[in-house]
Amino acid sequence: MENQITQAVILAAGMGSRLKELNRGAPKGFIQLGDVSIIEYSIKALLACGIKEIIIVTGYMDKYYESLSVQYPQIKTVRNEKFSETGTM
């Protein structure tokens, strides 16, 4: 029996300070790549590969990521309370 990976983790707690000119007041995961944000591009790619659950580690502006779970029920967010000290980890 072949084991299939069905869970993925996206680290998205950092403040994205090096990209602040591109993100226009939103987390860096919401920078647009054409018509879709970086985070949605990643989510769609993971789902297309058979991932069933996506855990997004949030911190800075976590509400943006939490709102994605309405459109993508496969998402669970976990907030890193120390994101300003530890970044995405």
MMTF fields as JSON, N, C-alpha, C and O atoms, coordinates in Angstrom:
{
  "mmtfVersion": "1.0.0",
  "mmtfProducer": "UNKNOWN",
  "numBonds": 355,
  "numAtoms": 356,
  "numGroups": 89,
  "numChains": 1,
  "numModels": 1,
  "chainsPerModel": [1],
  "groupsPerChain": [89],
  "chainIdList": ["A"],
  "bondAtomList": [4, 2, 8, 6, 12, 10, 16, 14, 20, 18, 24, 22, 28, 26, 32, 30, 36, 34, 40, 38, 44, 42, 48, 46, 52, 50, 56, 54, 60, 58, 64, 62, 68, 66, 72, 70, 76, 74, 80, 78, 84, 82, 88, 86, 92, 90, 96, 94, 100, 98, 104, 102, 108, 106, 112, 110, 116, 114, 120, 118, 124, 122, 128, 126, 132, 130, 136, 134, 140, 138, 144, 142, 148, 146, 152, 150, 156, 154, 160, 158, 164, 162, 168, 166, 172, 170, 176, 174, 180, 178, 184, 182, 188, 186, 192, 190, 196, 194, 200, 198, 204, 202, 208, 206, 212, 210, 216, 214, 220, 218, 224, 222, 228, 226, 232, 230, 236, 234, 240, 238, 244, 242, 248, 246, 252, 250, 256, 254, 260, 258, 264, 262, 268, 266, 272, 270, 276, 274, 280, 278, 284, 282, 288, 286, 292, 290, 296, 294, 300, 298, 304, 302, 308, 306, 312, 310, 316, 314, 320, 318, 324, 322, 328, 326, 332, 330, 336, 334, 340, 338, 344, 342, 348, 346, 352, 350],
  "bondOrderList": [1, 1, 1, 1, 1, 1, 1, 1, 1, 1, 1, 1, 1, 1, 1, 1, 1, 1, 1, 1, 1, 1, 1, 1, 1, 1, 1, 1, 1, 1, 1, 1, 1, 1, 1, 1, 1, 1, 1, 1, 1, 1, 1, 1, 1, 1, 1, 1, 1, 1, 1, 1, 1, 1, 1, 1, 1, 1, 1, 1, 1, 1, 1, 1, 1, 1, 1, 1, 1, 1, 1, 1, 1, 1, 1, 1, 1, 1, 1, 1, 1, 1, 1, 1, 1, 1, 1, 1],
  "groupList": [{"groupName": "MET", "atomNameList": ["N", "CA", "C", "O"], "elementList": ["N", "C", "C", "O"], "formalChargeList": [0, 0, 0, 0], "bondAtomList": [1, 0, 2, 1, 3, 2], "bondOrderList": [1, 1, 2], "singleLetterCode": "M", "chemCompType": "L-PEPTIDE LINKING"}, {"groupName": "GLU", "atomNameList": ["N", "CA", "C", "O"], "elementList": ["N", "C", "C", "O"], "formalChargeList": [0, 0, 0, 0], "bondAtomList": [1, 0, 2, 1, 3, 2], "bondOrderList": [1, 1, 2], "singleLetterCode": "E", "chemCompType": "L-PEPTIDE LINKING"}, {"groupName": "ASN", "atomNameList": ["N", "CA", "C", "O"], "elementList": ["N", "C", "C", "O"], "formalChargeList": [0, 0, 0, 0], "bondAtomList": [1, 0, 2, 1, 3, 2], "bondOrderList": [1, 1, 2], "singleLetterCode": "N", "chemCompType": "L-PEPTIDE LINKING"}, {"groupName": "GLN", "atomNameList": ["N", "CA", "C", "O"], "elementList": ["N", "C", "C", "O"], "formalChargeList": [0, 0, 0, 0], "bondAtomList": [1, 0, 2, 1, 3, 2], "bondOrderList": [1, 1, 2], "singleLetterCode": "Q", "chemCompType": "L-PEPTIDE LINKING"}, {"groupName": "ILE", "atomNameList": ["N", "CA", "C", "O"], "elementList": ["N", "C", "C", "O"], "formalChargeList": [0, 0, 0, 0], "bondAtomList": [1, 0, 2, 1, 3, 2], "bondOrderList": [1, 1, 2], "singleLetterCode": "I", "chemCompType": "L-PEPTIDE LINKING"}, {"groupName": "THR", "atomNameList": ["N", "CA", "C", "O"], "elementList": ["N", "C", "C", "O"], "formalChargeList": [0, 0, 0, 0], "bondAtomList": [1, 0, 2, 1, 3, 2], "bondOrderList": [1, 1, 2], "singleLetterCode": "T", "chemCompType": "L-PEPTIDE LINKING"}, {"groupName": "ALA", "atomNameList": ["N", "CA", "C", "O"], "elementList": ["N", "C", "C", "O"], "formalChargeList": [0, 0, 0, 0], "bondAtomList": [1, 0, 2, 1, 3, 2], "bondOrderList": [1, 1, 2], "singleLetterCode": "A", "chemCompType": "L-PEPTIDE LINKING"}, {"groupName": "VAL", "atomNameList": ["N", "CA", "C", "O"], "elementList": ["N", "C", "C", "O"], "formalChargeList": [0, 0, 0, 0], "bondAtomList": [1, 0, 2, 1, 3, 2], "bondOrderList": [1, 1, 2], "singleLetterCode": "V", "chemCompType": "L-PEPTIDE LINKING"}, {"groupName": "LEU", "atomNameList": ["N", "CA", "C", "O"], "elementList": ["N", "C", "C", "O"], "formalChargeList": [0, 0, 0, 0], "bondAtomList": [1, 0, 2, 1, 3, 2], "bondOrderList": [1, 1, 2], "singleLetterCode": "L", "chemCompType": "L-PEPTIDE LINKING"}, {"groupName": "GLY", "atomNameList": ["N", "CA", "C", "O"], "elementList": ["N", "C", "C", "O"], "formalChargeList": [0, 0, 0, 0], "bondAtomList": [1, 0, 2, 1, 3, 2], "bondOrderList": [1, 1, 2], "singleLetterCode": "G", "chemCompType": "PEPTIDE LINKING"}, {"groupName": "SER", "atomNameList": ["N", "CA", "C", "O"], "elementList": ["N", "C", "C", "O"], "formalChargeList": [0, 0, 0, 0], "bondAtomList": [1, 0, 2, 1, 3, 2], "bondOrderList": [1, 1, 2], "singleLetterCode": "S", "chemCompType": "L-PEPTIDE LINKING"}, {"groupName": "ARG", "atomNameList": ["N", "CA", "C", "O"], "elementList": ["N", "C", "C", "O"], "formalChargeList": [0, 0, 0, 0], "bondAtomList": [1, 0, 2, 1, 3, 2], "bondOrderList": [1, 1, 2], "singleLetterCode": "R", "chemCompType": "L-PEPTIDE LINKING"}, {"groupName": "LYS", "atomNameList": ["N", "CA", "C", "O"], "elementList": ["N", "C", "C", "O"], "formalChargeList": [0, 0, 0, 0], "bondAtomList": [1, 0, 2, 1, 3, 2], "bondOrderList": [1, 1, 2], "singleLetterCode": "K", "chemCompType": "L-PEPTIDE LINKING"}, {"groupName": "PRO", "atomNameList": ["N", "CA", "C", "O"], "elementList": ["N", "C", "C", "O"], "formalChargeList": [0, 0, 0, 0], "bondAtomList": [1, 0, 2, 1, 3, 2], "bondOrderList": [1, 1, 2], "singleLetterCode": "P", "chemCompType": "L-PEPTIDE LINKING"}, {"groupName": "PHE", "atomNameList": ["N", "CA", "C", "O"], "elementList": ["N", "C", "C", "O"], "formalChargeList": [0, 0, 0, 0], "bondAtomList": [1, 0, 2, 1, 3, 2], "bondOrderList": [1, 1, 2], "singleLetterCode": "F", "chemCompType": "L-PEPTIDE LINKING"}, {"groupName": "ASP", "atomNameList": ["N", "CA", "C", "O"], "elementList": ["N", "C", "C", "O"], "formalChargeList": [0, 0, 0, 0], "bondAtomList": [1, 0, 2, 1, 3, 2], "bondOrderList": [1, 1, 2], "singleLetterCode": "D", "chemCompType": "L-PEPTIDE LINKING"}, {"groupName": "TYR", "atomNameList": ["N", "CA", "C", "O"], "elementList": ["N", "C", "C", "O"], "formalChargeList": [0, 0, 0, 0], "bondAtomList": [1, 0, 2, 1, 3, 2], "bondOrderList": [1, 1, 2], "singleLetterCode": "Y", "chemCompType": "L-PEPTIDE LINKING"}, {"groupName": "CYS", "atomNameList": ["N", "CA", "C", "O"], "elementList": ["N", "C", "C", "O"], "formalChargeList": [0, 0, 0, 0], "bondAtomList": [1, 0, 2, 1, 3, 2], "bondOrderList": [1, 1, 2], "singleLetterCode": "C", "chemCompType": "L-PEPTIDE LINKING"}],
  "groupTypeList": [0, 1, 2, 3, 4, 5, 3, 6, 7, 4, 8, 6, 6, 9, 0, 9, 10, 11, 8, 12, 1, 8, 2, 11, 9, 6, 13, 12, 9, 14, 4, 3, 8, 9, 15, 7, 10, 4, 4, 1, 16, 10, 4, 12, 6, 8, 8, 6, 17, 9, 4, 12, 1, 4, 4, 4, 7, 5, 9, 16, 0, 15, 12, 16, 16, 1, 10, 8, 10, 7, 3, 16, 13, 3, 4, 12, 5, 7, 11, 2, 1, 12, 14, 10, 1, 5, 9, 5, 0],
  "groupIdList": [1, 2, 3, 4, 5, 6, 7, 8, 9, 10, 11, 12, 13, 14, 15, 16, 17, 18, 19, 20, 21, 22, 23, 24, 25, 26, 27, 28, 29, 30, 31, 32, 33, 34, 35, 36, 37, 38, 39, 40, 41, 42, 43, 44, 45, 46, 47, 48, 49, 50, 51, 52, 53, 54, 55, 56, 57, 58, 59, 60, 61, 62, 63, 64, 65, 66, 67, 68, 69, 70, 71, 72, 73, 74, 75, 76, 77, 78, 79, 80, 81, 82, 83, 84, 85, 86, 87, 88, 89],
  "secStructList": [7, 7, 7, 7, 7, 7, 3, 3, 3, 3, 3, 7, 7, 1, 7, 7, 4, 4, 4, 2, 2, 2, 2, 6, 6, 1, 7, 4, 4, 4, 7, 3, 3, 6, 6, 3, 3, 2, 2, 2, 2, 2, 2, 2, 2, 2, 2, 2, 6, 6, 7, 7, 3, 3, 3, 3, 3, 3, 7, 6, 6, 2, 2, 2, 2, 2, 2, 2, 2, 2, 2, 7, 6, 6, 3, 3, 3, 3, 3, 7, 6, 6, 2, 2, 2, 2, 6, 6, 7],
  "xCoordList": [0.843, 0.0, 0.885, 1.814, 0.597, 1.376, 0.839, -0.368, 1.744, 1.349, 1.267, 2.181, 0.18, 0.012, -0.022, -0.699, 0.701, 0.684, -0.617, -0.95, -1.353, -2.645, -2.723, -3.757, -1.649, -1.649, -0.428, 0.663, -0.63, 0.469, 0.43, -0.62, 1.594, 1.713, 2.294, 3.298, 1.648, 2.147, 2.529, 1.697, 3.773, 4.241, 3.982, 4.572, 3.098, 2.691, 2.543, 1.701, 3.358, 3.209, 4.037, 3.771, 5.031, 5.939, 5.273, 4.17, 5.966, 5.415, 5.666, 5.053, 6.536, 6.768, 7.338, 7.043, 8.15, 8.649, 9.509, 9.551, 10.185, 11.007, 10.149, 10.628, 8.89, 8.002, 6.89, 5.903, 7.061, 5.971, 5.522, 4.382, 6.397, 6.005, 5.071, 4.339, 5.091, 4.242, 2.916, 1.937, 2.875, 1.689, 0.564, -0.53, 0.793, -0.264, -1.127, -2.355, -0.482, -1.205, -1.791, -2.53, -1.493, -1.973, -0.758, 0.368, -0.964, 0.155, 0.784, 0.127, 2.057, 2.761, 2.128, 2.273, 1.441, 0.769, -0.352, -0.831, -0.765, -1.859, -1.376, -2.173, -0.06, 0.468, -0.059, -0.033, -0.527, -1.135, -0.087, 0.908, -0.327, 0.417, -0.585, -1.29, -0.649, -1.695, -3.026, -3.21, -3.964, -5.309, -5.494, -6.578, -4.462, -4.605, -3.471, -2.358, -3.775, -2.747, -1.791, -2.102, -0.628, 0.371, -0.225, -0.029, -0.948, -1.502, -2.54, -2.558, -3.396, -4.399, -3.753, -4.213, -2.712, -1.972, -1.423, -1.517, -0.85, -0.31, -1.409, -1.235, -2.526, -3.644, -4.155, -4.342, -4.378, -4.89, -3.913, -4.329, -2.611, -1.601, -1.601, -1.502, -1.711, -1.736, -2.98, -2.892, -4.122, -5.366, -5.306, -5.796, -4.711, -4.582, -3.683, -3.786, -2.807, -1.905, -2.496, -1.826, -3.73, -4.381, -4.301, -4.67, -3.835, -3.777, -5.208, -6.006, -5.514, -6.874, -6.998, -8.083, -5.887, -5.906, -4.683, -3.559, -4.929, -3.852, -3.863, -4.851, -2.759, -2.607, -1.771, -0.653, -2.316, -1.587, -1.206, -2.072, 0.113, 0.602, 0.583, 1.29, -0.227, -0.415, 0.173, 0.639, 0.141, 0.592, 0.181, -0.877, 1.03, 0.772, -0.469, -0.544, -1.427, -2.668, -3.357, -3.77, -3.468, -3.999, -5.423, -5.812, -6.2, -7.607, -7.716, -8.677, -6.749, -6.75, -6.745, -7.515, -5.876, -5.751, -6.963, -7.422, -7.476, -8.661, -9.859, -10.68, -9.962, -11.099, -11.064, -12.098, -9.907, -9.805, -10.54, -10.925, -10.735, -11.388, -12.858, -13.456, -13.437, -14.816, -14.84, -15.713, -13.882, -13.801, -13.152, -13.49, -12.219, -11.482, -11.644, -10.862, -12.639, -12.869, -11.726, -11.702, -10.801, -9.659, -8.618, -7.663, -8.803, -7.825, -8.145, -9.291, -7.072, -7.12, -5.989, -4.877, -6.26, -5.201, -4.772, -5.583, -3.489, -2.911, -2.09, -1.173, -2.416, -1.746, -0.5, -0.543, 0.614, 1.858, 1.829, 2.037, 1.574, 1.465, 2.779, 2.774, 3.898, 5.213, 5.789, 7.006, 4.916, 5.378, 6.333, 7.23, 6.169, 7.045, 8.471, 9.415, 8.623, 9.941, 10.506, 11.715, 9.633, 10.091, 9.855, 10.345, 9.119, 8.79, 7.798, 6.871, 7.984, 7.02, 7.088, 6.124, 8.182, 8.303, 7.521, 7.502],
  "yCoordList": [-1.187, 0.0, 1.246, 1.356, 2.158, 3.379, 4.449, 4.686, 5.099, 6.203, 7.48, 7.804, 8.189, 9.446, 10.582, 10.492, 11.64, 12.824, 13.574, 13.895, 13.853, 14.527, 15.829, 16.497, 16.192, 17.395, 18.246, 17.723, 19.559, 20.484, 21.651, 22.0, 22.24, 23.402, 24.562, 24.414, 25.706, 26.931, 27.877, 28.199, 28.321, 29.267, 30.681, 31.113, 31.4, 32.728, 33.726, 34.622, 33.576, 34.451, 35.719, 36.671, 35.754, 36.895, 38.182, 38.179, 39.279, 40.597, 41.051, 42.02, 40.386, 40.733, 42.12, 42.782, 42.558, 43.934, 44.222, 45.366, 43.233, 43.469, 43.661, 44.178, 43.249, 43.368, 44.403, 44.415, 45.26, 46.175, 47.08, 47.544, 47.337, 48.178, 47.45, 48.087, 46.121, 45.338, 44.917, 44.706, 44.794, 44.193, 45.169, 44.733, 46.452, 47.478, 47.283, 47.315, 47.081, 46.985, 45.625, 45.497, 44.627, 43.259, 42.36, 42.753, 41.177, 40.247, 39.887, 39.958, 39.504, 39.233, 38.098, 38.065, 37.184, 36.105, 36.593, 35.855, 37.829, 38.378, 39.268, 39.948, 39.263, 39.932, 39.175, 37.944, 39.895, 39.289, 38.771, 39.441, 37.59, 37.017, 36.936, 35.937, 37.969, 38.028, 38.268, 39.282, 37.338, 37.477, 36.787, 36.85, 36.133, 35.356, 35.716, 36.031, 35.665, 35.972, 34.789, 33.663, 35.073, 34.026, 32.902, 31.727, 33.249, 32.226, 31.372, 30.153, 31.985, 31.194, 30.33, 29.216, 30.817, 30.009, 28.761, 27.655, 28.95, 27.82, 26.851, 25.637, 27.37, 26.524, 25.687, 24.478, 26.326, 25.613, 24.544, 23.457, 24.844, 23.858, 22.668, 21.526, 22.912, 21.817, 20.95, 19.723, 21.575, 20.821, 19.976, 18.847, 20.518, 19.785, 18.556, 17.607, 18.581, 17.447, 16.433, 15.471, 16.638, 15.676, 15.999, 15.165, 17.169, 17.56, 17.783, 18.453, 17.216, 17.297, 18.332, 18.866, 18.623, 19.594, 20.491, 20.019, 21.8, 22.782, 23.592, 24.248, 23.533, 24.3, 25.523, 25.4, 26.7, 27.932, 28.518, 28.862, 28.632, 29.255, 30.758, 31.273, 31.448, 32.883, 33.655, 33.076, 34.936, 35.842, 37.235, 37.725, 37.872, 39.225, 39.241, 38.504, 40.075, 40.239, 38.891, 38.597, 38.097, 36.739, 36.663, 35.638, 37.699, 37.682, 37.474, 36.868, 37.968, 37.763, 36.269, 35.802, 35.532, 34.094, 33.326, 32.375, 33.746, 33.091, 33.215, 32.301, 34.327, 34.53, 33.569, 33.33, 33.022, 32.07, 30.76, 30.054, 30.435, 29.165, 29.133, 28.061, 30.293, 30.336, 29.743, 28.943, 30.144, 29.659, 28.276, 27.476, 28.009, 26.746, 26.053, 26.313, 25.184, 24.526, 23.596, 23.132, 23.323, 22.461, 23.196, 22.585, 24.495, 25.309, 25.355, 25.512, 25.211, 25.43, 26.413, 26.24, 27.44, 28.386, 28.175, 27.855, 28.36, 28.29, 29.559, 29.822, 30.34, 31.635, 31.493, 30.92, 32.026, 32.106, 33.436, 34.492, 33.384, 34.602, 35.373, 36.57, 34.705, 35.345, 35.673, 35.738, 35.877, 36.089, 37.26, 37.22, 38.311, 39.47, 39.154, 39.848, 38.107, 37.681, 36.543, 36.467, 35.662, 34.442, 34.428, 33.532, 35.395, 35.388, 34.283, 34.037, 33.623, 32.602, 31.345, 30.58, 31.109, 29.898, 30.035, 29.111],
  "zCoordList": [0.0, 0.0, 0.0, 0.8, -0.88, -1.015, -0.073, -0.016, 0.671, 1.544, 0.721, -0.037, 0.875, 0.163, 1.167, 2.191, 0.879, 1.735, 1.486, 0.345, 2.563, 2.418, 3.212, 3.202, 3.892, 4.713, 4.356, 4.128, 4.311, 4.014, 4.996, 5.537, 5.209, 6.091, 5.282, 4.585, 5.39, 4.772, 5.901, 6.749, 5.918, 6.93, 6.428, 5.438, 7.112, 6.636, 7.784, 7.722, 8.829, 9.996, 9.918, 10.652, 9.049, 8.996, 8.555, 8.009, 8.804, 8.516, 7.079, 6.631, 6.362, 4.968, 4.767, 3.772, 5.706, 5.66, 4.427, 3.974, 3.879, 2.686, 1.435, 0.426, 1.501, 0.338, 0.539, -0.196, 1.533, 1.885, 0.743, 0.737, -0.219, -1.343, -2.303, -3.061, -2.275, -3.176, -2.553, -3.268, -1.238, -0.618, -0.294, 0.067, -0.408, -0.254, 0.991, 0.913, 2.131, 3.39, 3.711, 4.687, 2.94, 3.188, 3.448, 3.141, 4.001, 4.18, 2.828, 1.789, 2.857, 1.595, 0.794, -0.427, 1.436, 0.716, -0.187, -1.048, 0.011, -0.79, -1.927, -2.573, -2.17, -3.358, -4.573, -4.602, -5.555, -6.741, -7.727, -8.005, -8.24, -9.366, -10.506, -10.648, -11.307, -12.325, -11.649, -10.976, -11.822, -11.254, -9.916, -9.336, -9.417, -8.177, -7.212, -7.632, -5.919, -4.915, -4.766, -5.154, -4.196, -3.968, -3.126, -3.436, -2.072, -1.176, -1.901, -1.731, -2.699, -3.422, -4.493, -4.747, -5.116, -6.084, -5.392, -5.924, -4.199, -3.433, -3.014, -3.118, -2.545, -2.117, -3.287, -3.155, -4.416, -5.589, -6.063, -6.464, -6.018, -6.426, -5.483, -5.933, -4.182, -3.209, -3.372, -3.337, -3.548, -3.741, -5.011, -5.033, -6.054, -7.315, -7.168, -7.945, -6.174, -5.919, -4.945, -4.571, -4.538, -3.654, -2.175, -1.348, -1.821, -0.407, 0.087, -0.569, 1.244, 1.807, 2.917, 3.148, 3.613, 4.704, 4.581, 4.415, 4.668, 4.584, 5.875, 6.206, 6.588, 7.814, 7.472, 6.971, 7.744, 7.506, 8.856, 9.66, 9.103, 10.325, 10.092, 9.226, 10.867, 10.691, 11.859, 12.84, 11.734, 12.79, 12.392, 12.789, 11.601, 11.124, 10.229, 9.246, 10.572, 9.802, 9.541, 8.419, 10.579, 10.468, 9.948, 9.388, 10.114, 9.659, 8.148, 7.674, 7.4, 5.948, 5.63, 4.791, 6.306, 6.05, 6.569, 5.937, 7.726, 8.287, 7.348, 7.267, 6.647, 5.742, 4.551, 3.928, 4.23, 3.113, 3.39, 2.458, 4.671, 4.991, 4.571, 4.493, 4.304, 3.784, 2.375, 2.04, 1.571, 0.193, 0.101, -0.772, 1.011, 0.995, 2.356, 3.27, 2.502, 3.802, 4.221, 5.361, 3.338, 3.658, 4.508, 4.987, 4.693, 5.421, 6.904, 7.323, 7.68, 9.125, 9.42, 8.921, 10.222, 10.571, 12.016, 12.885, 12.247, 13.581, 13.754, 12.975, 14.767, 14.951, 15.816, 16.905, 15.311, 16.07, 16.821, 16.225, 18.107, 18.92, 18.999, 19.282, 18.753, 18.854, 17.473, 17.306, 16.489, 15.111, 14.98, 14.138, 15.791, 15.665, 16.117, 15.738, 16.926, 17.39, 16.547, 16.327, 16.078, 15.419, 13.917, 13.23, 13.391, 11.957, 11.639, 12.411, 10.523, 10.113, 10.953, 10.981, 11.629, 12.434, 13.712, 14.525]
}
